[in-house]
Amino acid sequence: MKFGIIVFPGSNCDQDCLYVLRDVLKQSAVRLWHQSTDLHGCEAVVLPGGFSYGDYLRTGAIARLSPVMDAVSAFAKDGGLVLGICNGFQILLETGLLPGVMSRNTSLRFICRFVNLRVERTDTPFTNRCVEGQILRLPIAHNEGNYTVDEQTLKSIQANRPVDSSQASEASRGTRSGFRPTGKARGTSQVVFRYCDAQGQLTDAANPNGSIDAIAGLCNPAGNVLGLMPHPERSAEPALGSSDGRLIFESMIQSLTHA
Amino acid sequence: MKAKVIITLKPGLLDAQGKTIKGALESLGFRGVGEVRMGKYIEIELANGRAAATKRLIEQMCQKLLANPVVEQYRIELD
């Protein structure tokens, strides 16, 4: 699989993404400078973390004007897989490929630590290697990760979510559904990851930044664009304290292989 | 002509910075401090033109770039 990792001025996780994809997962991966106007035949795109344009004005607000973002938007609208990590997620929000905005963490502190994430959906191309309700341990490192959205949009994001997610996860444990590229995700919640405690419960203490509805990661209605604040590329090998992040990249590889 | 744009969070949204500033002011002994809202201030130099047209132009700038309408509101002043 050929992955394209977009590099903006101020990106700083591009090398980590490249390392995980190329050296750990043995995929073909290239870095694409933000001035590029095409994606050079890449089959999946990663917007890495960092501080594009120094976070000036608002996080991601300037990066979304980069020439490459027109190509990324067209690719996303065509069903291509786009993964935005941390600042990459913020850029996707400013671009409008995902709804909402990131506000300052309620603590006003830059938070850099491991968090627990509950996998809310396994029918996306980014989570098909996970089990619903599975708890992933991934690190966050951000100052603006407090997901904020207006009430009406929140409702549409949450539409038809399971009433009792613990029951839903019991029922589907052990199943691994692949990506359905026809946009079957419609009618399901767009929330893919929520901050939780070690037991999978959503508590205020487990929500590191004040995100509404504990949202840590969400996808577009078609399911081919995912943004998440935690860093899967920083948790893809046991030496780093967790290799749970691999599941996200492996899911993408699986869905591309079976597409 | 100079345009001044003041951007603040919409009412009702938690302004964590404003809240912290309020707490800091109170800890310094300032009394009677109500809600504090923190915002951004941008000055834009422009070629002279009709005020109404300039204001429309600045509004477009606010909507397209300067403010995020999901959480922010803006006010424009022309000098």
mmCIF file with all atom_site columns, N, CA and C in Angstrom, chain A residues 50-92:
data_model
loop_
_atom_site.group_PDB
_atom_site.id
_atom_site.type_symbol
_atom_site.label_atom_id
_atom_site.label_alt_id
_atom_site.label_comp_id
_atom_site.label_asym_id
_atom_site.label_entity_id
_atom_site.label_seq_id
_atom_site.pdbx_PDB_ins_code
_atom_site.Cartn_x
_atom_site.Cartn_y
_atom_site.Cartn_z
_atom_site.occupancy
_atom_site.B_iso_or_equiv
_atom_site.pdbx_formal_charge
_atom_site.auth_seq_id
_atom_site.auth_comp_id
_atom_site.auth_asym_id
_atom_site.auth_atom_id
_atom_site.pdbx_PDB_model_num
ATOM 1   N N  . GLY A 1 50 ? 1.593   17.959 15.018 1.00 0.00 ? 50 GLY A N  1
ATOM 2   C CA . GLY A 1 50 ? 2.601   19.010 15.023 1.00 0.00 ? 50 GLY A CA 1
ATOM 3   C C  . GLY A 1 50 ? 1.973   20.348 15.313 1.00 0.00 ? 50 GLY A C  1
ATOM 4   N N  . PHE A 1 51 ? 2.632   21.391 14.824 1.00 0.00 ? 51 PHE A N  1
ATOM 5   C CA . PHE A 1 51 ? 2.144   22.759 15.040 1.00 0.00 ? 51 PHE A CA 1
ATOM 6   C C  . PHE A 1 51 ? 2.202   23.483 13.704 1.00 0.00 ? 51 PHE A C  1
ATOM 7   N N  . SER A 1 52 ? 1.378   23.044 12.768 1.00 0.00 ? 52 SER A N  1
ATOM 8   C CA . SER A 1 52 ? 1.425   23.649 11.444 1.00 0.00 ? 52 SER A CA 1
ATOM 9   C C  . SER A 1 52 ? 1.228   25.158 11.563 1.00 0.00 ? 52 SER A C  1
ATOM 10  N N  . TYR A 1 53 ? 2.103   25.887 10.892 1.00 0.00 ? 53 TYR A N  1
ATOM 11  C CA . TYR A 1 53 ? 2.077   27.358 10.918 1.00 0.00 ? 53 TYR A CA 1
ATOM 12  C C  . TYR A 1 53 ? 2.031   27.891 12.350 1.00 0.00 ? 53 TYR A C  1
ATOM 13  N N  . GLY A 1 54 ? 2.717   27.193 13.248 1.00 0.00 ? 54 GLY A N  1
ATOM 14  C CA . GLY A 1 54 ? 2.830   27.682 14.623 1.00 0.00 ? 54 GLY A CA 1
ATOM 15  C C  . GLY A 1 54 ? 1.507   27.821 15.345 1.00 0.00 ? 54 GLY A C  1
ATOM 16  N N  . ASP A 1 55 ? 0.464   27.136 14.843 1.00 0.00 ? 55 ASP A N  1
ATOM 17  C CA . ASP A 1 55 ? -0.877  27.268 15.441 1.00 0.00 ? 55 ASP A CA 1
ATOM 18  C C  . ASP A 1 55 ? -1.387  28.706 15.379 1.00 0.00 ? 55 ASP A C  1
ATOM 19  N N  . TYR A 1 56 ? -0.815  29.518 14.490 1.00 0.00 ? 56 TYR A N  1
ATOM 20  C CA . TYR A 1 56 ? -1.240  30.919 14.403 1.00 0.00 ? 56 TYR A CA 1
ATOM 21  C C  . TYR A 1 56 ? -2.724  31.014 14.061 1.00 0.00 ? 56 TYR A C  1
ATOM 22  N N  . LEU A 1 57 ? -3.366  32.025 14.581 1.00 0.00 ? 57 LEU A N  1
ATOM 23  C CA . LEU A 1 57 ? -4.787  32.323 14.416 1.00 0.00 ? 57 LEU A CA 1
ATOM 24  C C  . LEU A 1 57 ? -5.634  31.274 15.124 1.00 0.00 ? 57 LEU A C  1
ATOM 25  N N  . ARG A 1 58 ? -5.690  30.062 14.599 1.00 0.00 ? 58 ARG A N  1
ATOM 26  C CA . ARG A 1 58 ? -6.310  28.916 15.275 1.00 0.00 ? 58 ARG A CA 1
ATOM 27  C C  . ARG A 1 58 ? -5.581  27.678 14.775 1.00 0.00 ? 58 ARG A C  1
ATOM 28  N N  . THR A 1 59 ? -5.604  26.608 15.555 1.00 0.00 ? 59 THR A N  1
ATOM 29  C CA . THR A 1 59 ? -4.911  25.399 15.115 1.00 0.00 ? 59 THR A CA 1
ATOM 30  C C  . THR A 1 59 ? -5.497  24.925 13.776 1.00 0.00 ? 59 THR A C  1
ATOM 31  N N  . GLY A 1 60 ? -4.640  24.721 12.812 1.00 0.00 ? 60 GLY A N  1
ATOM 32  C CA . GLY A 1 60 ? -5.071  24.186 11.521 1.00 0.00 ? 60 GLY A CA 1
ATOM 33  C C  . GLY A 1 60 ? -5.675  25.211 10.571 1.00 0.00 ? 60 GLY A C  1
ATOM 34  N N  . ALA A 1 61 ? -5.864  26.444 11.037 1.00 0.00 ? 61 ALA A N  1
ATOM 35  C CA . ALA A 1 61 ? -6.592  27.435 10.222 1.00 0.00 ? 61 ALA A CA 1
ATOM 36  C C  . ALA A 1 61 ? -5.825  27.848 8.977  1.00 0.00 ? 61 ALA A C  1
ATOM 37  N N  . ILE A 1 62 ? -4.499  27.891 9.061  1.00 0.00 ? 62 ILE A N  1
ATOM 38  C CA . ILE A 1 62 ? -3.693  28.320 7.911  1.00 0.00 ? 62 ILE A CA 1
ATOM 39  C C  . ILE A 1 62 ? -3.346  27.106 7.043  1.00 0.00 ? 62 ILE A C  1
ATOM 40  N N  . ALA A 1 63 ? -3.084  25.978 7.697  1.00 0.00 ? 63 ALA A N  1
ATOM 41  C CA . ALA A 1 63 ? -2.684  24.773 6.954  1.00 0.00 ? 63 ALA A CA 1
ATOM 42  C C  . ALA A 1 63 ? -3.752  24.349 5.951  1.00 0.00 ? 63 ALA A C  1
ATOM 43  N N  . ARG A 1 64 ? -5.003  24.589 6.288  1.00 0.00 ? 64 ARG A N  1
ATOM 44  C CA . ARG A 1 64 ? -6.053  24.133 5.386  1.00 0.00 ? 64 ARG A CA 1
ATOM 45  C C  . ARG A 1 64 ? -6.048  24.915 4.060  1.00 0.00 ? 64 ARG A C  1
ATOM 46  N N  . LEU A 1 65 ? -5.323  26.031 4.036  1.00 0.00 ? 65 LEU A N  1
ATOM 47  C CA . LEU A 1 65 ? -5.220  26.811 2.799  1.00 0.00 ? 65 LEU A CA 1
ATOM 48  C C  . LEU A 1 65 ? -4.058  26.338 1.927  1.00 0.00 ? 65 LEU A C  1
ATOM 49  N N  . SER A 1 66 ? -3.276  25.378 2.406  1.00 0.00 ? 66 SER A N  1
ATOM 50  C CA . SER A 1 66 ? -2.148  24.861 1.620  1.00 0.00 ? 66 SER A CA 1
ATOM 51  C C  . SER A 1 66 ? -2.649  24.220 0.330  1.00 0.00 ? 66 SER A C  1
ATOM 52  N N  . PRO A 1 67 ? -1.862  24.356 -0.756 1.00 0.00 ? 67 PRO A N  1
ATOM 53  C CA . PRO A 1 67 ? -2.286  23.787 -2.047 1.00 0.00 ? 67 PRO A CA 1
ATOM 54  C C  . PRO A 1 67 ? -2.680  22.314 -1.961 1.00 0.00 ? 67 PRO A C  1
ATOM 55  N N  . VAL A 1 68 ? -1.960  21.525 -1.167 1.00 0.00 ? 68 VAL A N  1
ATOM 56  C CA . VAL A 1 68 ? -2.221  20.085 -1.132 1.00 0.00 ? 68 VAL A CA 1
ATOM 57  C C  . VAL A 1 68 ? -3.621  19.769 -0.586 1.00 0.00 ? 68 VAL A C  1
ATOM 58  N N  . MET A 1 69 ? -4.199  20.688 0.174  1.00 0.00 ? 69 MET A N  1
ATOM 59  C CA . MET A 1 69 ? -5.483  20.377 0.800  1.00 0.00 ? 69 MET A CA 1
ATOM 60  C C  . MET A 1 69 ? -6.627  20.277 -0.212 1.00 0.00 ? 69 MET A C  1
ATOM 61  N N  . ASP A 1 70 ? -6.481  20.952 -1.360 1.00 0.00 ? 70 ASP A N  1
ATOM 62  C CA . ASP A 1 70 ? -7.489  20.776 -2.412 1.00 0.00 ? 70 ASP A CA 1
ATOM 63  C C  . ASP A 1 70 ? -7.484  19.335 -2.897 1.00 0.00 ? 70 ASP A C  1
ATOM 64  N N  . ALA A 1 71 ? -6.269  18.792 -3.068 1.00 0.00 ? 71 ALA A N  1
ATOM 65  C CA . ALA A 1 71 ? -6.144  17.399 -3.517 1.00 0.00 ? 71 ALA A CA 1
ATOM 66  C C  . ALA A 1 71 ? -6.656  16.443 -2.444 1.00 0.00 ? 71 ALA A C  1
ATOM 67  N N  . VAL A 1 72 ? -6.360  16.753 -1.175 1.00 0.00 ? 72 VAL A N  1
ATOM 68  C CA . VAL A 1 72 ? -6.812  15.892 -0.067 1.00 0.00 ? 72 VAL A CA 1
ATOM 69  C C  . VAL A 1 72 ? -8.342  15.905 0.006  1.00 0.00 ? 72 VAL A C  1
ATOM 70  N N  . SER A 1 73 ? -8.940  17.084 -0.150 1.00 0.00 ? 73 SER A N  1
ATOM 71  C CA . SER A 1 73 ? -10.408 17.184 -0.094 1.00 0.00 ? 73 SER A CA 1
ATOM 72  C C  . SER A 1 73 ? -11.058 16.398 -1.227 1.00 0.00 ? 73 SER A C  1
ATOM 73  N N  . ALA A 1 74 ? -10.490 16.533 -2.431 1.00 0.00 ? 74 ALA A N  1
ATOM 74  C CA . ALA A 1 74 ? -11.038 15.805 -3.584 1.00 0.00 ? 74 ALA A CA 1
ATOM 75  C C  . ALA A 1 74 ? -10.897 14.293 -3.375 1.00 0.00 ? 74 ALA A C  1
ATOM 76  N N  . PHE A 1 75 ? -9.753  13.894 -2.858 1.00 0.00 ? 75 PHE A N  1
ATOM 77  C CA . PHE A 1 75 ? -9.474  12.479 -2.565 1.00 0.00 ? 75 PHE A CA 1
ATOM 78  C C  . PHE A 1 75 ? -10.480 11.952 -1.532 1.00 0.00 ? 75 PHE A C  1
ATOM 79  N N  . ALA A 1 76 ? -10.729 12.755 -0.490 1.00 0.00 ? 76 ALA A N  1
ATOM 80  C CA . ALA A 1 76 ? -11.673 12.352 0.568  1.00 0.00 ? 76 ALA A CA 1
ATOM 81  C C  . ALA A 1 76 ? -13.087 12.238 0.003  1.00 0.00 ? 76 ALA A C  1
ATOM 82  N N  . LYS A 1 77 ? -13.471 13.191 -0.837 1.00 0.00 ? 77 LYS A N  1
ATOM 83  C CA . LYS A 1 77 ? -14.823 13.166 -1.400 1.00 0.00 ? 77 LYS A CA 1
ATOM 84  C C  . LYS A 1 77 ? -15.008 11.992 -2.340 1.00 0.00 ? 77 LYS A C  1
ATOM 85  N N  . ASP A 1 78 ? -13.893 11.515 -2.874 1.00 0.00 ? 78 ASP A N  1
ATOM 86  C CA . ASP A 1 78 ? -13.920 10.375 -3.776 1.00 0.00 ? 78 ASP A CA 1
ATOM 87  C C  . ASP A 1 78 ? -13.857 9.051  -3.003 1.00 0.00 ? 78 ASP A C  1
ATOM 88  N N  . GLY A 1 79 ? -13.853 9.117  -1.683 1.00 0.00 ? 79 GLY A N  1
ATOM 89  C CA . GLY A 1 79 ? -13.859 7.896  -0.877 1.00 0.00 ? 79 GLY A CA 1
ATOM 90  C C  . GLY A 1 79 ? -12.495 7.448  -0.398 1.00 0.00 ? 79 GLY A C  1
ATOM 91  N N  . GLY A 1 80 ? -11.452 8.229  -0.703 1.00 0.00 ? 80 GLY A N  1
ATOM 92  C CA . GLY A 1 80 ? -10.101 7.870  -0.272 1.00 0.00 ? 80 GLY A CA 1
ATOM 93  C C  . GLY A 1 80 ? -9.942  7.939  1.240  1.00 0.00 ? 80 GLY A C  1
ATOM 94  N N  . LEU A 1 81 ? -9.040  7.104  1.769  1.00 0.00 ? 81 LEU A N  1
ATOM 95  C CA . LEU A 1 81 ? -8.843  7.077  3.223  1.00 0.00 ? 81 LEU A CA 1
ATOM 96  C C  . LEU A 1 81 ? -7.956  8.232  3.668  1.00 0.00 ? 81 LEU A C  1
ATOM 97  N N  . VAL A 1 82 ? -8.475  9.029  4.595  1.00 0.00 ? 82 VAL A N  1
ATOM 98  C CA . VAL A 1 82 ? -7.714  10.150 5.139  1.00 0.00 ? 82 VAL A CA 1
ATOM 99  C C  . VAL A 1 82 ? -7.717  10.035 6.661  1.00 0.00 ? 82 VAL A C  1
ATOM 100 N N  . LEU A 1 83 ? -6.514  9.988  7.230  1.00 0.00 ? 83 LEU A N  1
ATOM 101 C CA . LEU A 1 83 ? -6.365  9.895  8.684  1.00 0.00 ? 83 LEU A CA 1
ATOM 102 C C  . LEU A 1 83 ? -5.704  11.169 9.189  1.00 0.00 ? 83 LEU A C  1
ATOM 103 N N  . GLY A 1 84 ? -6.369  11.874 10.081 1.00 0.00 ? 84 GLY A N  1
ATOM 104 C CA . GLY A 1 84 ? -5.794  13.087 10.684 1.00 0.00 ? 84 GLY A CA 1
ATOM 105 C C  . GLY A 1 84 ? -5.495  12.837 12.146 1.00 0.00 ? 84 GLY A C  1
ATOM 106 N N  . ILE A 1 85 ? -4.228  13.013 12.514 1.00 0.00 ? 85 ILE A N  1
ATOM 107 C CA . ILE A 1 85 ? -3.794  12.752 13.890 1.00 0.00 ? 85 ILE A CA 1
ATOM 108 C C  . ILE A 1 85 ? -3.462  14.077 14.559 1.00 0.00 ? 85 ILE A C  1
ATOM 109 N N  . CYS A 1 86 ? -4.093  14.347 15.685 1.00 0.00 ? 86 CYS A N  1
ATOM 110 C CA . CYS A 1 86 ? -3.784  15.526 16.503 1.00 0.00 ? 86 CYS A CA 1
ATOM 111 C C  . CYS A 1 86 ? -3.916  16.814 15.667 1.00 0.00 ? 86 CYS A C  1
ATOM 112 N N  . ASN A 1 87 ? -2.810  17.474 15.338 1.00 0.00 ? 87 ASN A N  1
ATOM 113 C CA . ASN A 1 87 ? -2.918  18.670 14.505 1.00 0.00 ? 87 ASN A CA 1
ATOM 114 C C  . ASN A 1 87 ? -3.552  18.337 13.154 1.00 0.00 ? 87 ASN A C  1
ATOM 115 N N  . GLY A 1 88 ? -3.347  17.118 12.682 1.00 0.00 ? 88 GLY A N  1
ATOM 116 C CA . GLY A 1 88 ? -3.992  16.686 11.442 1.00 0.00 ? 88 GLY A CA 1
ATOM 117 C C  . GLY A 1 88 ? -5.506  16.661 11.587 1.00 0.00 ? 88 GLY A C  1
ATOM 118 N N  . PHE A 1 89 ? -5.980  16.255 12.761 1.00 0.00 ? 89 PHE A N  1
ATOM 119 C CA . PHE A 1 89 ? -7.415  16.280 13.073 1.00 0.00 ? 89 PHE A CA 1
ATOM 120 C C  . PHE A 1 89 ? -7.911  17.735 13.069 1.00 0.00 ? 89 PHE A C  1
ATOM 121 N N  . GLN A 1 90 ? -7.130  18.609 13.715 1.00 0.00 ? 90 GLN A N  1
ATOM 122 C CA . GLN A 1 90 ? -7.511  20.029 13.762 1.00 0.00 ? 90 GLN A CA 1
ATOM 123 C C  . GLN A 1 90 ? -7.602  20.612 12.354 1.00 0.00 ? 90 GLN A C  1
ATOM 124 N N  . ILE A 1 91 ? -6.700  20.200 11.475 1.00 0.00 ? 91 ILE A N  1
ATOM 125 C CA . ILE A 1 91 ? -6.720  20.684 10.088 1.00 0.00 ? 91 ILE A CA 1
ATOM 126 C C  . ILE A 1 91 ? -7.981  20.171 9.380  1.00 0.00 ? 91 ILE A C  1
ATOM 127 N N  . LEU A 1 92 ? -8.345  18.907 9.619  1.00 0.00 ? 92 LEU A N  1
ATOM 128 C CA . LEU A 1 92 ? -9.555  18.348 9.001  1.00 0.00 ? 92 LEU A CA 1
ATOM 129 C C  . LEU A 1 92 ? -10.801 19.117 9.460  1.00 0.00 ? 92 LEU A C  1
#
